[in-house]
Amino acid sequence: VVMVVKVYISADLEGVCGVVQTEGPEGADHNLMRRLMTGEVNAAVEGALDAGAEEVLVNDSHGGMRNLLVEELHERALLITGRPKPLLMMEGIGSGFDAACFIGYHAMKGTTQAVLSHTITGLVNKVVVNGRPLGETGLNAGIAGYFNVPVALLTGDRAVTEEARKLLGRVETVAVKEAIGRSAARCLSPKRAREMIREAAKRALSNLQVY
């Protein structure tokens, strides 16, 4: 078991509880989605701190990458916001981190019964690495792996949690919703989703293994 000191969080939007469609900044629901996203990130930060983390770095990883509400972010978190940035969804990752958490993630393009599934942008049809199709979960886990940082936790809809377990094996997951269609889902309450994320983050980071 590893003593967790530094934790990295990559936060997307499509996999956040209650989000079933995303719109630009002018969208009527965008501010609500930002609050929901910030709430789930804060829950992961709290779980990391519960597990003994001394530093938590959060990278806003959706769209223009200015979604998280800075004034509502947990006071112990550090934030990377805006773009462009060289590693995009994984900006700030490095060998000094003990673990990575992926919050609000979505399934790869082509996944059936998944909320807002896609890979990187709508212009990308498929990404194959070593003969295996990968979505953002796999690609970003590969970047973390380059720096020897294990992915300890992933949250999102049920489809992406299944994708993560098949790909990564030992990873804690939280399914905050289950797709009915691409833009419809059966969702937990945000309060319950945050409770589960905090508990899962603490569990994952308290039992982190290095091989």
XYZ file of N, CA, C and O in Angstrom:
844
model
N 0.857 -1.188 0.000
C 0.000 0.000 0.000
C 0.892 1.237 0.000
O 1.851 1.328 0.755
N 0.551 2.199 -0.874
C 1.348 3.404 -1.047
C 0.767 4.553 -0.246
O -0.445 4.739 -0.193
N 1.645 5.328 0.388
C 1.197 6.550 1.049
C 0.934 7.604 -0.009
O 1.835 7.983 -0.757
N -0.308 8.048 -0.119
C -0.684 9.001 -1.154
C -0.381 10.418 -0.683
O -0.833 10.848 0.379
N 0.408 11.132 -1.478
C 0.741 12.514 -1.151
C 0.166 13.472 -2.187
O -0.471 14.462 -1.856
N 0.375 13.157 -3.468
C -0.076 14.040 -4.547
C -1.058 13.308 -5.453
O -0.773 12.207 -5.930
N -2.203 13.916 -5.680
C -3.260 13.321 -6.501
C -3.596 14.259 -7.653
O -3.711 15.476 -7.471
N -3.764 13.666 -8.843
C -4.101 14.414 -10.052
C -5.537 14.084 -10.447
O -5.929 12.909 -10.467
N -6.331 15.102 -10.771
C -7.710 14.900 -11.223
C -7.903 15.534 -12.591
O -7.636 16.727 -12.780
N -8.373 14.730 -13.544
C -8.798 15.223 -14.852
C -10.320 15.206 -14.863
O -10.931 14.152 -14.648
N -10.936 16.357 -15.096
C -12.395 16.486 -14.961
C -13.049 16.834 -16.287
O -12.757 17.870 -16.880
N -13.938 15.950 -16.741
C -14.728 16.191 -17.943
C -16.168 16.488 -17.521
O -16.491 16.463 -16.323
N -17.029 16.748 -18.486
C -18.392 17.175 -18.160
C -19.458 16.145 -18.524
O -20.428 15.964 -17.787
N -19.283 15.443 -19.646
C -20.365 14.601 -20.159
C -20.774 13.488 -19.194
O -21.911 13.024 -19.222
N -19.849 13.060 -18.346
C -20.149 11.972 -17.425
C -20.646 12.412 -16.063
O -20.848 11.588 -15.177
N -20.876 13.702 -15.884
C -21.347 14.219 -14.598
C -22.823 13.869 -14.403
O -23.616 13.891 -15.351
N -23.196 13.575 -13.165
C -24.577 13.230 -12.849
C -25.521 14.363 -13.240
O -25.285 15.527 -12.899
N -26.582 14.035 -13.967
C -27.575 15.023 -14.367
C -27.324 15.647 -15.724
O -28.217 16.296 -16.275
N -26.141 15.464 -16.286
C -25.807 16.033 -17.596
C -26.149 15.023 -18.681
O -25.620 13.910 -18.697
N -27.019 15.400 -19.600
C -27.379 14.517 -20.712
C -27.218 15.194 -22.069
O -27.392 14.575 -23.112
N -26.925 16.499 -22.037
C -26.554 17.188 -23.264
C -25.685 18.378 -22.876
O -25.832 18.935 -21.791
N -24.730 18.694 -23.716
C -23.853 19.821 -23.424
C -24.080 20.898 -24.458
O -24.369 20.619 -25.616
N -23.946 22.134 -24.010
C -24.180 23.287 -24.874
C -23.030 24.257 -24.675
O -22.257 24.126 -23.728
N -22.914 25.217 -25.540
C -21.900 26.247 -25.390
C -22.185 27.110 -24.184
O -23.211 26.956 -23.512
N -21.292 28.044 -23.901
C -21.463 28.914 -22.732
C -22.784 29.675 -22.708
O -23.246 30.071 -21.650
N -23.410 29.847 -23.900
C -24.672 30.574 -23.944
C -25.867 29.681 -23.631
O -26.988 30.149 -23.519
N -25.621 28.370 -23.509
C -26.705 27.434 -23.267
C -27.378 27.688 -21.933
O -26.735 28.019 -20.935
N -28.685 27.516 -21.902
C -29.455 27.832 -20.701
C -29.037 26.993 -19.503
O -29.120 27.445 -18.361
N -28.569 25.761 -19.746
C -28.238 24.862 -18.650
C -26.760 24.854 -18.309
O -26.329 24.130 -17.416
N -25.948 25.653 -19.002
C -24.509 25.520 -18.834
C -24.058 25.863 -17.417
O -23.193 25.174 -16.854
N -24.601 26.885 -16.818
C -24.195 27.234 -15.459
C -24.579 26.157 -14.456
O -23.837 25.891 -13.506
N -25.735 25.520 -14.672
C -26.115 24.393 -13.825
C -25.109 23.261 -13.988
O -24.655 22.667 -12.997
N -24.745 22.940 -15.230
C -23.792 21.862 -15.473
C -22.441 22.173 -14.836
O -21.764 21.281 -14.312
N -22.035 23.437 -14.863
C -20.769 23.830 -14.238
C -20.819 23.583 -12.729
O -19.844 23.123 -12.136
N -21.946 23.886 -12.123
C -22.080 23.657 -10.679
C -22.050 22.169 -10.353
O -21.415 21.749 -9.379
N -22.739 21.380 -11.176
C -22.747 19.931 -10.955
C -21.339 19.350 -11.113
O -20.902 18.511 -10.316
N -20.620 19.815 -12.129
C -19.248 19.355 -12.370
C -18.338 19.733 -11.208
O -17.556 18.904 -10.707
N -18.453 20.964 -10.748
C -17.626 21.427 -9.640
C -17.928 20.629 -8.373
O -17.016 20.288 -7.606
N -19.195 20.303 -8.157
C -19.574 19.517 -6.986
C -18.946 18.136 -6.982
O -18.485 17.647 -5.939
N -18.897 17.481 -8.146
C -18.300 16.146 -8.216
C -16.787 16.212 -8.057
O -16.180 15.349 -7.415
N -16.168 17.232 -8.622
C -14.728 17.402 -8.434
C -14.413 17.629 -6.960
O -13.483 17.030 -6.402
N -15.191 18.471 -6.305
C -14.971 18.727 -4.877
C -15.125 17.449 -4.055
O -14.388 17.236 -3.074
N -16.068 16.600 -4.439
C -16.244 15.330 -3.725
C -15.003 14.457 -3.865
O -14.563 13.819 -2.902
N -14.419 14.429 -5.068
C -13.194 13.647 -5.281
C -12.027 14.240 -4.496
O -11.206 13.509 -3.931
N -11.958 15.568 -4.453
C -10.907 16.230 -3.669
C -11.059 15.856 -2.194
O -10.076 15.513 -1.514
N -12.281 15.904 -1.681
C -12.522 15.566 -0.278
C -12.118 14.126 0.016
O -11.508 13.833 1.061
N -12.448 13.211 -0.903
C -12.059 11.816 -0.719
C -10.551 11.637 -0.718
O -10.003 10.846 0.056
N -9.875 12.379 -1.589
C -8.407 12.321 -1.625
C -7.815 12.822 -0.317
O -6.887 12.217 0.241
N -8.360 13.913 0.204
C -7.873 14.448 1.465
C -8.170 13.483 2.614
O -7.349 13.308 3.526
N -9.334 12.839 2.565
C -9.677 11.828 3.572
C -8.650 10.696 3.586
O -8.378 10.109 4.637
N -8.094 10.396 2.400
C -7.114 9.317 2.278
C -5.704 9.767 2.628
O -4.768 8.969 2.579
N -5.541 11.046 2.966
C -4.240 11.529 3.394
C -3.482 12.348 2.375
O -2.324 12.708 2.613
N -4.100 12.667 1.241
C -3.397 13.460 0.229
C -3.035 14.834 0.777
O -3.810 15.451 1.510
N -1.859 15.299 0.400
C -1.400 16.621 0.812
C -1.560 17.653 -0.295
O -1.591 18.852 -0.023
N -1.645 17.189 -1.531
C -1.806 18.103 -2.667
C -2.717 17.460 -3.696
O -2.556 16.290 -4.027
N -3.676 18.217 -4.204
C -4.581 17.746 -5.256
C -4.603 18.782 -6.372
O -4.976 19.941 -6.141
N -4.216 18.372 -7.563
C -4.225 19.242 -8.737
C -5.377 18.842 -9.641
O -5.500 17.667 -10.010
N -6.234 19.789 -10.000
C -7.394 19.537 -10.851
C -7.176 20.204 -12.206
O -6.859 21.396 -12.272
N -7.376 19.440 -13.281
C -7.282 19.975 -14.639
C -8.665 19.984 -15.273
O -9.280 18.932 -15.457
N -9.188 21.162 -15.587
C -10.470 21.300 -16.292
C -10.267 20.794 -17.720
O -9.471 21.337 -18.480
N -11.015 19.745 -18.091
C -10.702 19.008 -19.312
C -11.822 18.983 -20.347
O -11.762 18.213 -21.302
N -12.830 19.809 -20.191
C -13.956 19.784 -21.140
C -13.973 21.023 -22.025
O -13.884 22.158 -21.533
N -14.131 20.806 -23.326
C -14.356 21.901 -24.266
C -13.295 22.976 -24.177
O -12.105 22.738 -24.374
N -13.739 24.202 -23.887
C -12.815 25.314 -23.739
C -12.009 25.267 -22.453
O -11.133 26.086 -22.221
N -12.315 24.272 -21.589
C -11.551 24.000 -20.369
C -11.591 25.169 -19.380
O -10.626 25.428 -18.663
N -12.753 25.834 -19.336
C -13.010 26.911 -18.364
C -14.389 26.693 -17.749
O -15.196 27.598 -17.641
N -14.654 25.478 -17.320
C -15.984 25.118 -16.834
C -16.104 25.156 -15.323
O -17.126 25.573 -14.786
N -15.068 24.700 -14.609
C -15.139 24.622 -13.160
C -15.265 26.011 -12.545
O -14.588 26.945 -12.965
N -16.134 26.129 -11.563
C -16.378 27.410 -10.905
C -15.282 27.646 -9.872
O -15.269 27.033 -8.799
N -14.353 28.513 -10.215
C -13.167 28.716 -9.383
C -13.542 29.106 -7.960
O -12.951 28.622 -6.982
N -14.540 29.978 -7.818
C -14.894 30.467 -6.478
C -15.574 29.403 -5.634
O -15.679 29.548 -4.405
N -16.023 28.293 -6.261
C -16.666 27.212 -5.514
C -15.769 25.982 -5.385
O -16.149 24.998 -4.752
N -14.581 26.040 -5.977
C -13.669 24.909 -5.911
C -13.148 24.734 -4.485
O -12.935 25.716 -3.762
N -12.937 23.491 -4.098
C -12.428 23.185 -2.757
C -11.158 23.989 -2.480
O -10.268 24.076 -3.325
N -11.081 24.551 -1.295
C -9.976 25.469 -0.972
C -8.606 24.793 -0.966
O -7.580 25.469 -1.073
N -8.565 23.460 -0.856
C -7.287 22.757 -0.843
C -6.823 22.346 -2.236
O -5.715 21.813 -2.399
N -7.661 22.557 -3.244
C -7.324 22.123 -4.605
C -6.568 23.207 -5.363
O -6.782 24.408 -5.140
N -5.704 22.769 -6.266
C -5.073 23.646 -7.252
C -5.769 23.397 -8.583
O -6.161 22.263 -8.887
N -5.908 24.417 -9.408
C -6.680 24.299 -10.650
C -5.876 24.739 -11.858
O -5.224 25.787 -11.844
N -5.951 23.915 -12.920
C -5.477 24.316 -14.246
C -6.727 24.566 -15.090
O -7.563 23.674 -15.239
N -6.849 25.754 -15.637
C -8.034 26.112 -16.415
C -7.623 26.791 -17.713
O -6.555 27.392 -17.800
N -8.462 26.686 -18.731
C -8.202 27.316 -20.018
C -7.424 26.436 -20.990
O -6.943 25.359 -20.646
N -7.335 26.912 -22.214
C -6.584 26.248 -23.264
C -6.152 27.280 -24.303
O -6.661 28.388 -24.276
N -5.153 26.953 -25.153
C -4.550 25.636 -25.370
C -3.540 25.284 -24.288
O -3.023 26.165 -23.601
N -3.298 23.992 -24.147
C -2.273 23.481 -23.240
C -1.751 22.173 -23.829
O -2.522 21.396 -24.401
N -0.454 21.911 -23.727
C 0.177 20.813 -24.467
C -0.449 19.434 -24.272
O -0.618 18.695 -25.240
N -0.827 19.086 -23.046
C -1.376 17.748 -22.800
C -2.896 17.752 -22.666
O -3.489 16.752 -22.249
N -3.523 18.868 -23.001
C -4.988 18.956 -23.010
C -5.611 18.380 -21.735
O -5.459 18.930 -20.671
N -6.323 17.253 -21.858
C -7.040 16.696 -20.720
C -6.116 16.207 -19.612
O -6.568 15.977 -18.482
N -4.835 16.048 -19.914
C -3.883 15.548 -18.922
C -2.810 16.582 -18.596
O -1.751 16.244 -18.063
N -3.075 17.836 -18.882
C -2.102 18.879 -18.569
C -1.797 18.891 -17.059
O -2.705 18.802 -16.230
N -0.518 18.962 -16.747
C -0.097 19.012 -15.358
C 0.322 17.679 -14.774
O 0.932 17.632 -13.709
N -0.005 16.568 -15.450
C 0.401 15.252 -14.953
C 1.924 15.145 -14.989
O 2.586 15.781 -15.806
N 2.475 14.355 -14.095
C 3.916 14.174 -14.058
C 4.284 13.059 -13.105
O 3.434 12.519 -12.390
N 5.545 12.710 -13.080
C 6.002 11.566 -12.293
C 5.902 11.793 -10.791
O 6.047 10.856 -10.012
N 5.652 13.018 -10.367
C 5.550 13.295 -8.936
C 4.223 12.901 -8.318
O 4.068 12.952 -7.094
N 3.245 12.497 -9.143
C 1.923 12.153 -8.614
C 1.854 10.678 -8.232
O 2.454 9.823 -8.872
N 1.086 10.401 -7.181
C 0.901 9.032 -6.712
C -0.275 8.342 -7.396
O -0.314 7.113 -7.480
N -1.254 9.114 -7.867
C -2.439 8.527 -8.494
C -3.185 9.585 -9.290
O -3.063 10.779 -9.022
N -3.977 9.116 -10.252
C -4.837 9.982 -11.053
C -6.285 9.539 -10.890
O -6.570 8.343 -10.727
N -7.192 10.499 -10.945
C -8.629 10.234 -10.908
C -9.265 10.916 -12.113
O -8.941 12.069 -12.422
N -10.165 10.213 -12.791
C -10.893 10.750 -13.933
C -12.350 10.953 -13.515
O -13.067 9.983 -13.246
N -12.779 12.195 -13.468
C -14.123 12.532 -12.980
C -14.984 13.044 -14.136
O -14.551 13.895 -14.921
N -16.226 12.536 -14.236
C -17.149 13.008 -15.257
C -16.818 12.525 -16.662
O -17.144 13.198 -17.636
N -16.215 11.352 -16.776
C -15.786 10.839 -18.083
C -16.942 10.157 -18.826
O -17.977 9.825 -18.254
N -16.740 9.970 -20.124
C -17.762 9.365 -20.996
C -17.139 8.253 -21.824
O -15.910 8.171 -21.963
N -17.987 7.419 -22.391
C -17.523 6.282 -23.183
C -17.014 6.722 -24.552
O -17.311 7.817 -25.036
N -16.226 5.833 -25.179
C -15.670 6.113 -26.506
C -16.756 6.114 -27.575
O -17.850 5.546 -27.387
N -16.457 6.752 -28.695
C -17.402 6.819 -29.809
C -17.777 5.416 -30.259
O -16.934 4.524 -30.326
N -19.046 5.240 -30.560
C -19.527 3.952 -31.032
C -20.078 3.068 -29.939
O -20.660 2.025 -30.226
N -19.932 3.467 -28.685
C -20.469 2.680 -27.574
C -21.985 2.810 -27.549
O -22.527 3.917 -27.608
N -22.664 1.681 -27.488
C -24.126 1.706 -27.416
C -24.553 1.914 -25.963
O -23.831 1.574 -25.027
N -25.724 2.470 -25.786
C -26.272 2.751 -24.454
C -25.273 3.525 -23.606
O -24.884 3.103 -22.518
N -24.841 4.659 -24.143
C -23.892 5.522 -23.444
C -24.315 6.971 -23.632
O -24.780 7.358 -24.697
N -24.127 7.775 -22.599
C -24.490 9.188 -22.649
C -23.376 9.984 -23.335
O -22.223 9.958 -22.911
N -23.731 10.657 -24.433
C -22.827 11.589 -25.112
C -21.474 10.966 -25.458
O -20.430 11.611 -25.356
N -21.486 9.708 -25.880
C -20.233 9.027 -26.200
C -19.564 9.655 -27.424
O -20.212 9.994 -28.403
N -18.250 9.842 -27.339
C -17.442 10.331 -28.454
C -15.983 10.148 -28.066
O -15.671 9.768 -26.935
N -15.099 10.399 -28.993
C -13.664 10.328 -28.709
C -13.019 11.625 -29.154
O -12.947 11.908 -30.357
N -12.614 12.418 -28.214
C -11.914 13.694 -28.384
C -12.827 14.757 -28.980
O -13.201 15.706 -28.313
N -13.162 14.655 -30.258
C -14.087 15.597 -30.902
C -15.006 14.825 -31.832
O -14.772 13.653 -32.122
N -16.021 15.507 -32.326
C -16.934 14.869 -33.263
C -16.289 14.527 -34.595
O -16.858 13.788 -35.397
N -15.101 15.050 -34.840
C -14.405 14.790 -36.100
C -13.616 13.487 -36.071
O -13.162 13.010 -37.106
N -13.429 12.910 -34.875
C -12.647 11.675 -34.740
C -13.591 10.489 -34.746
O -14.505 10.392 -33.919
N -13.364 9.561 -35.681
C -14.227 8.392 -35.785
C -13.742 7.252 -34.901
O -14.515 6.606 -34.205
N -12.418 6.996 -34.900
C -11.869 5.908 -34.099
C -10.386 6.136 -33.883
O -9.687 6.601 -34.777
N -9.911 5.792 -32.689
C -8.479 5.810 -32.389
C -8.089 4.399 -31.998
O -8.699 3.804 -31.099
N -7.096 3.841 -32.687
C -6.647 2.473 -32.419
C -5.190 2.513 -31.995
O -4.354 3.101 -32.683
N -4.884 1.889 -30.868
C -3.514 1.809 -30.357
C -3.179 0.340 -30.137
O -3.888 -0.358 -29.410
N -2.120 -0.126 -30.804
C -1.720 -1.531 -30.699
C -2.886 -2.474 -30.999
O -3.069 -3.507 -30.349
N -3.688 -2.084 -32.002
C -4.793 -2.921 -32.442
C -6.048 -2.830 -31.594
O -7.026 -3.524 -31.867
N -6.041 -1.959 -30.594
C -7.183 -1.861 -29.689
C -7.806 -0.478 -29.760
O -7.112 0.524 -29.566
N -9.120 -0.382 -30.025
C -9.780 0.933 -30.014
C -9.755 1.523 -28.612
O -10.022 0.830 -27.625
N -9.419 2.810 -28.538
C -9.372 3.486 -27.249
C -10.164 4.779 -27.301
O -10.161 5.478 -28.308
N -10.832 5.082 -26.208
C -11.477 6.374 -26.046
C -10.607 7.265 -25.181
O -9.418 6.996 -24.967
N -11.204 8.307 -24.669
C -10.435 9.245 -23.845
C -9.923 8.590 -22.569
O -8.820 8.904 -22.094
N -10.677 7.637 -22.021
C -10.208 6.918 -20.830
C -8.890 6.219 -21.107
O -7.919 6.364 -20.355
N -8.837 5.449 -22.188
C -7.629 4.704 -22.509
C -6.469 5.592 -22.909
O -5.322 5.364 -22.499
N -6.753 6.611 -23.713
C -5.693 7.519 -24.155
C -5.097 8.282 -22.970
O -3.873 8.412 -22.846
N -5.956 8.769 -22.090
C -5.460 9.545 -20.953
C -4.791 8.663 -19.909
O -3.818 9.073 -19.257
N -5.282 7.432 -19.765
C -4.601 6.486 -18.873
C -3.211 6.168 -19.413
O -2.272 5.963 -18.632
N -3.075 6.130 -20.742
C -1.764 5.895 -21.341
C -0.788 7.019 -21.040
O 0.396 6.777 -20.781
N -1.291 8.258 -21.070
C -0.426 9.397 -20.731
C -0.022 9.320 -19.262
O 1.150 9.524 -18.914
N -0.974 8.991 -18.391
C -0.643 8.826 -16.978
C 0.380 7.707 -16.801
O 1.339 7.836 -16.027
N 0.191 6.614 -17.542
C 1.104 5.482 -17.453
C 2.515 5.830 -17.885
O 3.488 5.276 -17.360
N 2.632 6.726 -18.846
C 3.957 7.168 -19.287
C 4.748 7.735 -18.113
O 5.972 7.588 -18.036
N 4.045 8.378 -17.199
C 4.684 8.967 -16.019
C 4.603 8.040 -14.796
O 4.881 8.461 -13.673
N 4.202 6.775 -15.041
C 4.082 5.782 -13.962
C 3.074 6.196 -12.894
O 3.271 5.943 -11.700
N 1.999 6.832 -13.348
C 0.935 7.238 -12.421
C -0.287 6.348 -12.673
O -0.851 6.367 -13.769
N -0.710 5.543 -11.695
C -1.879 4.679 -11.902
C -3.183 5.462 -11.834
O -3.287 6.455 -11.108
N -4.169 5.022 -12.607
C -5.516 5.592 -12.516
C -6.253 4.834 -11.418
O -6.481 3.629 -11.524
N -6.610 5.534 -10.360
C -7.217 4.896 -9.193
C -8.736 4.936 -9.227
O -9.399 4.058 -8.667
N -9.313 5.955 -9.882
C -10.766 6.175 -9.831
C -11.251 6.770 -11.127
O -10.591 7.640 -11.706
N -12.410 6.297 -11.588
C -13.096 6.904 -12.735
C -14.576 6.972 -12.425
O -15.159 6.009 -11.921
N -15.189 8.117 -12.735
C -16.629 8.274 -12.570
C -17.258 8.713 -13.884
O -16.610 9.364 -14.704
N -18.519 8.354 -14.055
C -19.243 8.705 -15.275
C -20.485 7.846 -15.397
O -21.007 7.364 -14.381
N -20.955 7.632 -16.613
C -22.113 6.760 -16.770
C -21.673 5.296 -16.695
O -20.476 4.986 -16.647
N -22.651 4.396 -16.654
C -22.323 2.982 -16.483
C -21.449 2.458 -17.619
O -20.536 1.647 -17.389
N -21.668 2.931 -18.827
C -20.899 2.434 -19.976
C -19.413 2.733 -19.826
O -18.566 1.880 -20.108
N -19.062 3.932 -19.391
C -17.632 4.264 -19.276
C -16.999 3.550 -18.084
O -15.807 3.220 -18.133
N -17.765 3.280 -17.029
C -17.180 2.531 -15.920
C -16.873 1.108 -16.348
O -15.836 0.542 -15.956
N -17.718 0.525 -17.176
C -17.438 -0.818 -17.701
C -16.234 -0.786 -18.635
O -15.380 -1.682 -18.598
N -16.143 0.245 -19.469
C -14.995 0.419 -20.356
C -13.698 0.506 -19.549
O -12.684 -0.117 -19.903
N -13.734 1.261 -18.464
C -12.535 1.452 -17.648
C -12.101 0.153 -16.977
O -10.901 -0.164 -16.939
N -13.038 -0.596 -16.447
C -12.672 -1.839 -15.753
C -12.093 -2.865 -16.716
O -11.136 -3.572 -16.398
N -12.660 -2.951 -17.923
C -12.129 -3.887 -18.919
C -10.714 -3.502 -19.334
O -9.860 -4.357 -19.568
N -10.462 -2.225 -19.425
C -9.173 -1.742 -19.900
C -8.122 -1.700 -18.798
O -6.964 -2.098 -19.009
N -8.513 -1.225 -17.618
C -7.542 -0.938 -16.569
C -7.506 -1.970 -15.452
O -6.568 -1.973 -14.659
N -8.518 -2.805 -15.375
C -8.511 -3.826 -14.335
C -8.800 -3.247 -12.972
O -9.938 -2.896 -12.660
N -7.764 -3.108 -12.145
C -7.935 -2.626 -10.771
C -8.145 -1.120 -10.760
O -7.193 -0.346 -10.658
N -9.374 -0.700 -10.900
C -9.704 0.720 -10.837
C -11.056 0.852 -10.142
O -11.984 0.086 -10.401
N -11.152 1.770 -9.224
C -12.413 2.051 -8.554
C -13.286 2.859 -9.510
O -12.792 3.770 -10.195
N -14.577 2.539 -9.583
C -15.467 3.285 -10.468
C -16.753 3.654 -9.732
O -17.160 2.968 -8.797
N -17.370 4.749 -10.194
C -18.687 5.157 -9.702
C -19.552 5.478 -10.912
O -19.226 6.378 -11.690
N -20.640 4.734 -11.070
C -21.603 5.017 -12.136
C -22.678 5.935 -11.564
O -23.464 5.524 -10.706
N -22.685 7.185 -12.017
C -23.631 8.166 -11.471
C -24.925 8.228 -12.286
O -25.880 8.889 -11.881
N -24.930 7.531 -13.436
C -26.129 7.516 -14.277
C -26.022 6.353 -15.248
O -24.938 5.792 -15.451
N -27.148 6.001 -15.844
C -27.193 4.922 -16.831
C -28.002 5.403 -18.026
O -29.113 5.930 -17.873
N -27.438 5.239 -19.210
C -28.062 5.778 -20.414
C -29.384 5.100 -20.736
O -29.515 3.882 -20.637
N -30.337 5.910 -21.122
C -31.569 5.434 -21.763
C -31.408 5.628 -23.265
O -31.803 4.797 -24.064
N -30.795 6.726 -23.646
C -30.418 7.035 -25.024
C -29.187 7.904 -24.961
O -28.663 8.175 -23.882
N -28.733 8.368 -26.105
C -27.495 9.154 -26.103
C -27.634 10.448 -25.301
O -26.668 10.938 -24.723
N -28.837 11.004 -25.246
C -29.048 12.245 -24.499
C -30.194 12.111 -23.501
O -30.957 13.039 -23.266
N -30.277 10.917 -22.901
C -31.251 10.681 -21.838
C -30.670 9.631 -20.896
O -29.993 8.700 -21.342
N -30.923 9.787 -19.603
C -30.325 8.865 -18.646
C -31.143 8.783 -17.374
O -31.886 9.696 -17.025
N -30.985 7.670 -16.688
C -31.514 7.487 -15.340
C -30.392 7.891 -14.384
O -29.322 7.284 -14.374
N -30.606 8.924 -13.588
C -29.528 9.532 -12.799
C -29.752 9.385 -11.298
O -30.887 9.395 -10.830
N -28.651 9.285 -10.567
C -28.699 9.443 -9.130
C -28.985 10.907 -8.806
O -28.876 11.775 -9.673
N -29.318 11.189 -7.555
C -29.364 12.593 -7.152
C -27.927 13.092 -7.072
O -27.007 12.327 -6.737
N -27.678 14.360 -7.378
C -26.307 14.877 -7.264
C -25.711 14.677 -5.873
O -24.516 14.382 -5.742
N -26.508 14.827 -4.834
C -26.006 14.641 -3.470
C -25.495 13.222 -3.276
O -24.406 13.007 -2.720
N -26.277 12.235 -3.715
C -25.857 10.841 -3.562
C -24.628 10.550 -4.420
O -23.704 9.849 -3.972
N -24.601 11.089 -5.641
C -23.444 10.882 -6.509
C -22.172 11.406 -5.848
O -21.125 10.742 -5.862
N -22.264 12.567 -5.230
C -21.083 13.150 -4.576
C -20.653 12.324 -3.374
O -19.459 12.133 -3.142
N -21.615 11.824 -2.617
C -21.274 10.961 -1.479
C -20.524 9.723 -1.959
O -19.502 9.326 -1.364
N -21.001 9.106 -3.039
C -20.369 7.900 -3.569
C -18.978 8.199 -4.120
O -18.049 7.397 -3.958
N -18.823 9.356 -4.768
C -17.514 9.724 -5.317
C -16.514 9.954 -4.187
O -15.365 9.486 -4.256
N -16.931 10.653 -3.154
C -16.025 10.888 -2.021
C -15.598 9.562 -1.390
O -14.404 9.335 -1.116
N -16.572 8.684 -1.165
C -16.269 7.381 -0.565
C -15.336 6.568 -1.455
O -14.380 5.939 -0.967
N -15.603 6.575 -2.765
C -14.786 5.787 -3.690
C -13.369 6.336 -3.803
O -12.403 5.579 -3.891
N -13.238 7.665 -3.803
C -11.907 8.269 -3.867
C -11.100 7.900 -2.628
O -9.920 7.528 -2.729
N -11.713 8.003 -1.460
C -11.011 7.623 -0.239
C -10.614 6.154 -0.276
O -9.468 5.789 0.055
N -11.527 5.292 -0.702
C -11.257 3.851 -0.755
C -10.134 3.537 -1.741
O -9.195 2.807 -1.432
N -10.217 4.140 -2.930
C -9.229 3.864 -3.967
C -7.837 4.329 -3.560
O -6.840 3.625 -3.781
N -7.760 5.508 -2.980
C -6.460 6.085 -2.647
C -5.916 5.545 -1.341
O -4.693 5.581 -1.123
N -6.765 5.015 -0.486
C -6.292 4.403 0.767
C -5.729 3.019 0.515
O -4.955 2.496 1.328
N -6.135 2.400 -0.589
C -5.708 1.036 -0.894
C -4.885 0.953 -2.172
O -4.869 -0.059 -2.864
N -4.216 2.054 -2.502
C -3.449 2.121 -3.745
C -2.298 1.134 -3.710
O -1.530 1.074 -2.745
N -2.153 0.381 -4.781
C -1.084 -0.610 -4.904
C -0.132 -0.191 -6.011
O -0.526 0.376 -7.018
N 1.137 -0.493 -5.843
C 2.130 -0.283 -6.887
C 2.758 -1.618 -7.212
O 3.139 -2.372 -6.314
N 2.858 -1.916 -8.514
C 3.378 -3.207 -8.941
C 4.692 -3.026 -9.677
O 4.920 -1.999 -10.276
